[in-house]
Amino acid sequence: MFMLAIRSIRHRPGRFLATLLSAFLGAAIIMTFNSMHDTAAQDGVDSTSAETLSTAAGVVGGYGTLLVFFAVASALTVNVRQRTAELELLRCSGATPAQLKRMVVGEAVVVALVGAALAIGPAMLGGRALLEIFQNSGQVAESVDHSFGPIALLSGIDITLLASAGAAFLAVRQATRGPQRRGGARKFLAYGALLAGAAAATSTFAFSATDAALMAAPAYGAILLSVGFALMAPRLLKGVLDRLPLSGASGWLAVRNLRERAGQLAGILMSLILFTAVATATLTMQAVESDALEASGLTKSIDAKNLETLNFTIVGIIVVFVCVMLVNSLYAATSYRSREFGQQRLAGATPGQVLGTVGTETLILTVSGVLLGMVAALAGIVPFTMVRTDGVLPGQAYGTAVAVVAIAATVTLGTSLATARRMLRTPAVRAVAVAS
């Protein structure tokens, strides 16, 4: 079946572009930051520089692993769902579920290996640029040279391959197991993440206002809560749809389409939740911390500078990575609907009505993801602000929230509508005939 996987990739390489891009970006991020471990391990690096580099690698390496898994899982879920008919045909031809799993996992591993190999060069350049950032801010000595060694290389390849294989296995397992069993493990992990996130956020009150580790607990609380919400994305989306009072042809059709495609769109909702929660919580808490330090008249220590650099770097990575992931997933999910759009037009719908339905669907999806992400973010922001400043909701949260929502809406609506408009250029009869 491994040879069948390679043959499948050669036959239709376009369907694997989203997975390849996710693996490439993920491996590049992981290798870039883990090269800081290689750099810190060199002879002659002072302890302060080594601590800064190791901290950056450790913190962002964890984020990178999480991002790679969700990114590849999102792309593979869309890929597998779009190939339901193909997989069913293989089953009717005698392939067993185990053989199908090996084929899909083999495809994912091959694509991930190619993506990781392509990421080595950019990761080397990225590692040098990151080291220069630390050196320019005075956190690392100018005499330290960048090193791209076995830690960066092996961690990037291993994590990308494991994440891709795991995500592919879960995606094909869900597609081939039938409707009788539904996600007991997923539900267990979701509730576990929610409980752990609530506990982490609540533990913020055990710290003092000047504790160096104060930001860690609420940050991890917001992240874990967003992961819990992300894992429950299909159920949460269906709950939102059951309560929407939409009327009119476009609204009714949008809700119907979203209900039928809730499982497929879960990956997009996951990305929105994680992006909103992590970006809003991290940027807001960092702004509160910086303002509190400025008000106290104290100068930033090396640890404070490290934390600030890490926070902004993490958010920058998340913004770029999740935006690419959203564009990939939305493009794949929307372009796959060419036949559906053609059928709607043959039934009498105008191109404007089709675009209106797509826009309504995307708006519902975006609002749902942003609101759930904001809930997770506030669960970390509020405890941190109460301990650090004796306030409740900081003023910095409003500007950050507006920026995050604007980015999320621009990416989701822009990608969906642009892709749908491109699909509508194909004549309706041809779209239905080609896709059939």
CSV table of C-alpha atoms in Angstrom, one decimal, residues 37-347:
chain,number,residue,atom,x,y,z
A,37,HIS,CA,19.4,24.6,21.3
A,38,ASP,CA,22.2,23.8,19.0
A,39,THR,CA,23.5,27.3,19.3
A,40,ALA,CA,23.3,27.3,23.1
A,41,ALA,CA,25.2,24.0,23.3
A,42,GLN,CA,28.3,25.4,21.6
A,43,ASP,CA,31.5,25.9,23.5
A,44,GLY,CA,32.1,29.4,24.8
A,45,VAL,CA,28.5,30.5,25.0
A,46,ASP,CA,27.9,32.4,28.3
A,47,SER,CA,25.2,31.2,30.7
A,48,THR,CA,22.8,34.2,30.1
A,49,SER,CA,22.9,33.8,26.4
A,50,ALA,CA,22.5,30.0,26.7
A,51,GLU,CA,19.4,30.4,29.0
A,52,THR,CA,17.8,32.9,26.6
A,53,LEU,CA,18.3,30.6,23.6
A,54,SER,CA,17.2,27.5,25.4
A,55,THR,CA,14.0,29.2,26.8
A,56,ALA,CA,13.0,30.4,23.3
A,57,ALA,CA,13.6,27.0,21.8
A,58,GLY,CA,11.7,25.2,24.6
A,59,VAL,CA,8.6,27.5,24.6
A,60,VAL,CA,8.1,27.9,20.9
A,61,GLY,CA,9.0,24.3,20.3
A,62,GLY,CA,6.0,23.3,22.3
A,63,TYR,CA,3.8,25.7,20.4
A,64,GLY,CA,5.2,24.5,17.1
A,65,THR,CA,4.4,20.9,17.8
A,66,LEU,CA,0.8,21.8,18.6
A,67,LEU,CA,0.5,24.0,15.5
A,68,VAL,CA,1.9,21.4,13.2
A,69,PHE,CA,-0.5,18.8,14.4
A,70,PHE,CA,-3.6,21.0,14.1
A,71,ALA,CA,-2.4,22.4,10.7
A,72,VAL,CA,-1.7,19.0,9.2
A,73,ALA,CA,-4.9,17.5,10.8
A,74,SER,CA,-7.0,20.2,9.3
A,75,ALA,CA,-5.6,19.8,5.8
A,76,LEU,CA,-5.8,16.0,6.0
A,77,THR,CA,-9.3,16.0,7.3
A,78,VAL,CA,-10.5,18.0,4.3
A,79,ASN,CA,-8.4,15.8,2.0
A,80,VAL,CA,-9.8,12.5,3.3
A,81,ARG,CA,-13.4,13.7,3.4
A,82,GLN,CA,-13.1,14.8,-0.2
A,83,ARG,CA,-11.9,11.3,-1.2
A,84,THR,CA,-14.8,9.4,0.5
A,85,ALA,CA,-16.0,8.1,-2.9
A,86,GLU,CA,-12.5,7.0,-3.8
A,87,LEU,CA,-11.9,5.2,-0.5
A,88,GLU,CA,-15.3,3.5,-0.7
A,89,LEU,CA,-14.5,2.3,-4.2
A,90,LEU,CA,-11.2,0.8,-2.9
A,91,ARG,CA,-13.1,-0.9,-0.2
A,92,CYS,CA,-15.5,-2.4,-2.7
A,93,SER,CA,-12.5,-3.5,-4.7
A,94,GLY,CA,-11.3,-5.6,-1.7
A,95,ALA,CA,-9.2,-3.2,0.3
A,96,THR,CA,-9.6,-3.6,4.0
A,97,PRO,CA,-9.9,-0.6,6.4
A,98,ALA,CA,-6.4,-1.4,7.7
A,99,GLN,CA,-5.0,-1.2,4.1
A,100,LEU,CA,-6.7,2.1,3.5
A,101,LYS,CA,-5.3,3.5,6.8
A,102,ARG,CA,-1.8,2.4,5.8
A,103,MET,CA,-2.2,4.1,2.3
A,104,VAL,CA,-3.4,7.4,3.7
A,105,VAL,CA,-0.8,7.4,6.5
A,106,GLY,CA,1.8,6.5,3.9
A,107,GLU,CA,0.8,9.5,1.7
A,108,ALA,CA,0.9,11.8,4.7
A,109,VAL,CA,4.4,10.6,5.7
A,110,VAL,CA,5.8,10.9,2.2
A,111,VAL,CA,4.4,14.5,1.9
A,112,ALA,CA,5.6,15.4,5.3
A,113,LEU,CA,9.1,14.1,4.6
A,114,VAL,CA,9.2,16.2,1.4
A,115,GLY,CA,7.9,19.3,3.3
A,116,ALA,CA,10.5,18.8,6.1
A,117,ALA,CA,13.3,18.5,3.6
A,118,LEU,CA,12.3,21.6,1.8
A,119,ALA,CA,12.1,23.5,5.1
A,120,ILE,CA,15.8,22.9,6.1
A,121,GLY,CA,17.2,25.8,4.0
A,122,PRO,CA,14.6,28.4,5.2
A,123,ALA,CA,15.0,27.2,8.8
A,124,MET,CA,18.8,27.9,8.6
A,125,LEU,CA,18.1,31.4,7.4
A,126,GLY,CA,15.3,31.9,10.0
A,127,GLY,CA,17.6,30.7,12.8
A,128,ARG,CA,20.2,33.2,11.9
A,129,ALA,CA,17.6,36.0,11.7
A,130,LEU,CA,16.2,35.0,15.1
A,131,LEU,CA,19.6,35.0,16.7
A,132,GLU,CA,20.2,38.5,15.4
A,133,ILE,CA,16.9,39.6,17.0
A,134,PHE,CA,18.1,38.4,20.4
A,135,GLN,CA,21.5,40.0,19.9
A,136,ASN,CA,20.1,43.3,18.8
A,137,SER,CA,18.0,43.4,21.9
A,138,GLY,CA,21.0,42.7,24.1
A,139,GLN,CA,19.7,39.3,25.3
A,140,VAL,CA,22.5,37.3,23.6
A,141,ALA,CA,26.1,38.2,23.3
A,142,GLU,CA,27.3,39.4,19.9
A,143,SER,CA,30.1,36.8,19.9
A,144,VAL,CA,27.6,33.9,19.7
A,145,ASP,CA,27.5,32.2,16.2
A,146,HIS,CA,24.4,30.5,14.9
A,147,SER,CA,24.5,26.7,14.7
A,148,PHE,CA,22.1,24.4,12.9
A,149,GLY,CA,22.8,20.9,14.2
A,150,PRO,CA,21.3,17.6,15.0
A,151,ILE,CA,18.7,18.9,17.5
A,152,ALA,CA,17.1,21.2,15.0
A,153,LEU,CA,17.2,18.7,12.1
A,154,LEU,CA,16.0,15.6,14.0
A,155,SER,CA,13.3,17.4,16.0
A,156,GLY,CA,11.9,19.1,12.8
A,157,ILE,CA,11.8,15.9,10.8
A,158,ASP,CA,10.6,13.6,13.7
A,159,ILE,CA,7.9,15.9,15.0
A,160,THR,CA,6.6,16.7,11.5
A,161,LEU,CA,6.5,13.0,10.5
A,162,LEU,CA,4.8,11.9,13.8
A,163,ALA,CA,2.2,14.7,13.7
A,164,SER,CA,1.4,14.0,10.0
A,165,ALA,CA,1.1,10.2,10.6
A,166,GLY,CA,-1.0,10.7,13.7
A,167,ALA,CA,-3.3,13.3,12.0
A,168,ALA,CA,-3.7,11.1,8.9
A,169,PHE,CA,-4.5,8.0,11.0
A,170,LEU,CA,-7.2,9.9,13.0
A,171,ALA,CA,-8.7,11.4,9.8
A,172,VAL,CA,-9.0,8.1,7.9
A,173,ARG,CA,-10.2,6.3,11.0
A,174,GLN,CA,-13.0,8.7,11.4
A,175,ALA,CA,-13.9,8.4,7.7
A,176,THR,CA,-13.9,4.6,7.6
A,177,ARG,CA,-15.3,3.6,11.0
A,178,GLY,CA,-18.9,4.4,10.1
A,179,PRO,CA,-21.6,6.3,12.0
A,180,GLN,CA,-22.1,3.9,14.9
A,181,ARG,CA,-19.1,5.1,17.0
A,182,ARG,CA,-18.4,8.8,17.5
A,183,GLY,CA,-15.3,10.2,19.1
A,184,GLY,CA,-15.2,8.9,22.6
A,185,ALA,CA,-11.5,9.6,22.9
A,186,ARG,CA,-11.9,13.0,21.3
A,187,LYS,CA,-14.6,13.9,23.9
A,188,PHE,CA,-12.4,12.7,26.7
A,189,LEU,CA,-9.5,14.8,25.5
A,190,ALA,CA,-11.7,17.8,25.1
A,191,TYR,CA,-13.1,17.7,28.6
A,192,GLY,CA,-9.6,17.0,30.0
A,193,ALA,CA,-8.2,20.1,28.2
A,194,LEU,CA,-11.1,22.2,29.4
A,195,LEU,CA,-10.7,21.1,33.1
A,196,ALA,CA,-6.9,21.5,32.9
A,197,GLY,CA,-7.3,25.0,31.3
A,198,ALA,CA,-9.8,26.1,34.0
A,199,ALA,CA,-7.5,24.8,36.7
A,200,ALA,CA,-4.4,26.6,35.2
A,201,ALA,CA,-6.3,29.9,34.8
A,202,THR,CA,-7.6,29.7,38.4
A,203,SER,CA,-4.1,28.9,39.8
A,204,THR,CA,-3.1,32.5,38.7
A,205,PHE,CA,-4.5,33.7,42.0
A,206,ALA,CA,-1.9,31.7,43.8
A,207,PHE,CA,0.9,34.0,42.4
A,208,SER,CA,1.9,37.5,43.5
A,209,ALA,CA,1.8,40.6,41.3
A,210,THR,CA,5.6,40.6,40.9
A,211,ASP,CA,6.1,36.9,40.4
A,212,ALA,CA,8.2,36.2,37.3
A,213,ALA,CA,6.0,33.2,36.4
A,214,LEU,CA,2.7,35.1,36.8
A,215,MET,CA,2.0,35.1,33.0
A,216,ALA,CA,2.6,31.4,32.5
A,217,ALA,CA,-0.5,30.0,34.3
A,218,PRO,CA,-3.1,32.2,32.6
A,219,ALA,CA,-1.4,31.8,29.2
A,220,TYR,CA,-1.5,28.0,29.5
A,221,GLY,CA,-5.0,28.2,30.8
A,222,ALA,CA,-6.2,30.1,27.7
A,223,ILE,CA,-4.3,27.7,25.4
A,224,LEU,CA,-5.7,24.6,27.0
A,225,LEU,CA,-9.3,26.0,27.0
A,226,SER,CA,-8.9,26.9,23.3
A,227,VAL,CA,-7.7,23.4,22.6
A,228,GLY,CA,-10.7,22.0,24.5
A,229,PHE,CA,-13.1,24.1,22.5
A,230,ALA,CA,-11.3,23.2,19.2
A,231,LEU,CA,-11.7,19.5,19.9
A,232,MET,CA,-15.4,20.1,20.5
A,233,ALA,CA,-15.7,22.2,17.3
A,234,PRO,CA,-18.2,20.0,15.5
A,235,ARG,CA,-20.6,19.8,18.5
A,236,LEU,CA,-20.2,23.4,19.3
A,237,LEU,CA,-20.9,24.4,15.7
A,238,LYS,CA,-24.1,22.3,15.6
A,239,GLY,CA,-25.2,23.9,18.9
A,240,VAL,CA,-24.7,27.4,17.4
A,241,LEU,CA,-26.6,26.4,14.2
A,242,ASP,CA,-29.6,25.1,16.2
A,243,ARG,CA,-30.0,28.5,17.8
A,244,LEU,CA,-29.6,30.7,14.8
A,245,PRO,CA,-32.8,32.6,13.8
A,246,LEU,CA,-31.8,33.0,10.2
A,247,SER,CA,-34.5,33.4,7.5
A,248,GLY,CA,-34.5,33.8,3.8
A,249,ALA,CA,-33.2,31.5,1.1
A,250,SER,CA,-29.5,32.3,1.7
A,251,GLY,CA,-29.7,32.1,5.4
A,252,TRP,CA,-31.7,28.8,5.4
A,253,LEU,CA,-29.4,27.2,2.9
A,254,ALA,CA,-26.3,28.4,4.7
A,255,VAL,CA,-27.4,26.8,8.0
A,256,ARG,CA,-28.4,23.6,6.2
A,257,ASN,CA,-25.0,23.4,4.4
A,258,LEU,CA,-23.1,24.0,7.6
A,259,ARG,CA,-25.1,21.3,9.5
A,260,GLU,CA,-24.2,18.8,6.8
A,261,ARG,CA,-20.6,19.8,6.6
A,262,ALA,CA,-20.0,20.4,10.4
A,263,GLY,CA,-17.4,17.6,10.6
A,264,GLN,CA,-15.5,18.8,7.6
A,265,LEU,CA,-15.5,22.4,8.7
A,266,ALA,CA,-14.3,21.5,12.2
A,267,GLY,CA,-10.7,22.0,11.2
A,268,ILE,CA,-11.4,25.6,10.1
A,269,LEU,CA,-13.2,26.3,13.3
A,270,MET,CA,-10.3,24.8,15.3
A,271,SER,CA,-7.9,27.2,13.6
A,272,LEU,CA,-10.1,30.2,14.3
A,273,ILE,CA,-10.4,29.3,18.0
A,274,LEU,CA,-6.7,28.7,18.5
A,275,PHE,CA,-5.7,31.9,16.6
A,276,THR,CA,-8.2,34.1,18.5
A,277,ALA,CA,-7.4,32.7,21.9
A,278,VAL,CA,-3.6,32.6,21.8
A,279,ALA,CA,-3.2,35.9,19.9
A,280,THR,CA,-5.7,37.9,22.1
A,281,ALA,CA,-4.5,36.5,25.4
A,282,THR,CA,-0.8,36.8,24.7
A,283,LEU,CA,-0.8,40.3,23.3
A,284,THR,CA,-3.2,41.7,25.9
A,285,MET,CA,-1.3,40.2,28.9
A,286,GLN,CA,2.0,41.4,27.5
A,287,ALA,CA,0.6,44.9,27.0
A,288,VAL,CA,-0.7,44.9,30.6
A,289,GLU,CA,2.7,43.7,31.9
A,290,SER,CA,4.6,46.4,29.9
A,291,ASP,CA,2.3,49.2,31.1
A,292,ALA,CA,2.5,48.0,34.7
A,293,LEU,CA,6.3,48.0,34.5
A,294,GLU,CA,6.3,51.5,33.0
A,295,ALA,CA,4.0,52.8,35.7
A,296,SER,CA,6.2,51.4,38.4
A,297,GLY,CA,9.3,53.1,37.0
A,298,LEU,CA,11.3,49.9,36.8
A,299,THR,CA,13.5,49.0,33.9
A,300,LYS,CA,13.0,45.7,32.1
A,301,SER,CA,15.2,42.8,33.2
A,302,ILE,CA,16.7,40.3,30.8
A,303,ASP,CA,14.0,37.8,31.8
A,304,ALA,CA,11.3,40.4,31.1
A,305,LYS,CA,12.9,41.2,27.7
A,306,ASN,CA,13.1,37.5,26.9
A,307,LEU,CA,9.4,37.1,27.7
A,308,GLU,CA,8.4,40.0,25.7
A,309,THR,CA,10.4,38.9,22.7
A,310,LEU,CA,9.0,35.4,23.0
A,311,ASN,CA,5.4,36.6,23.2
A,312,PHE,CA,5.6,38.8,20.1
A,313,THR,CA,7.5,36.1,18.2
A,314,ILE,CA,5.0,33.4,19.2
A,315,VAL,CA,2.0,35.6,18.2
A,316,GLY,CA,3.7,36.5,14.9
A,317,ILE,CA,4.3,32.8,14.1
A,318,ILE,CA,0.7,31.9,15.0
A,319,VAL,CA,-0.7,34.7,12.9
A,320,VAL,CA,1.3,33.6,9.8
A,321,PHE,CA,0.9,29.9,10.4
A,322,VAL,CA,-2.8,29.9,11.1
A,323,CYS,CA,-3.6,32.3,8.3
A,324,VAL,CA,-1.9,30.0,5.9
A,325,MET,CA,-3.7,27.0,7.4
A,326,LEU,CA,-7.0,28.8,7.1
A,327,VAL,CA,-6.4,29.8,3.5
A,328,ASN,CA,-5.4,26.2,2.7
A,329,SER,CA,-8.4,24.7,4.4
A,330,LEU,CA,-10.9,27.2,3.1
A,331,TYR,CA,-9.6,27.0,-0.4
A,332,ALA,CA,-9.8,23.2,-0.4
A,333,ALA,CA,-13.2,23.1,1.2
A,334,THR,CA,-14.7,25.7,-1.1
A,335,SER,CA,-13.1,24.6,-4.4
A,336,TYR,CA,-14.4,21.1,-3.7
A,337,ARG,CA,-18.0,22.5,-4.0
A,338,SER,CA,-17.8,23.3,-7.7
A,339,ARG,CA,-20.4,20.6,-8.5
A,340,GLU,CA,-22.7,21.8,-5.7
A,341,PHE,CA,-22.5,25.4,-7.0
A,342,GLY,CA,-23.3,24.2,-10.5
A,343,GLN,CA,-26.3,22.3,-9.3
A,344,GLN,CA,-27.6,25.3,-7.4
A,345,ARG,CA,-27.3,27.5,-10.5
A,346,LEU,CA,-29.1,24.9,-12.7
A,347,ALA,CA,-31.9,24.9,-10.1
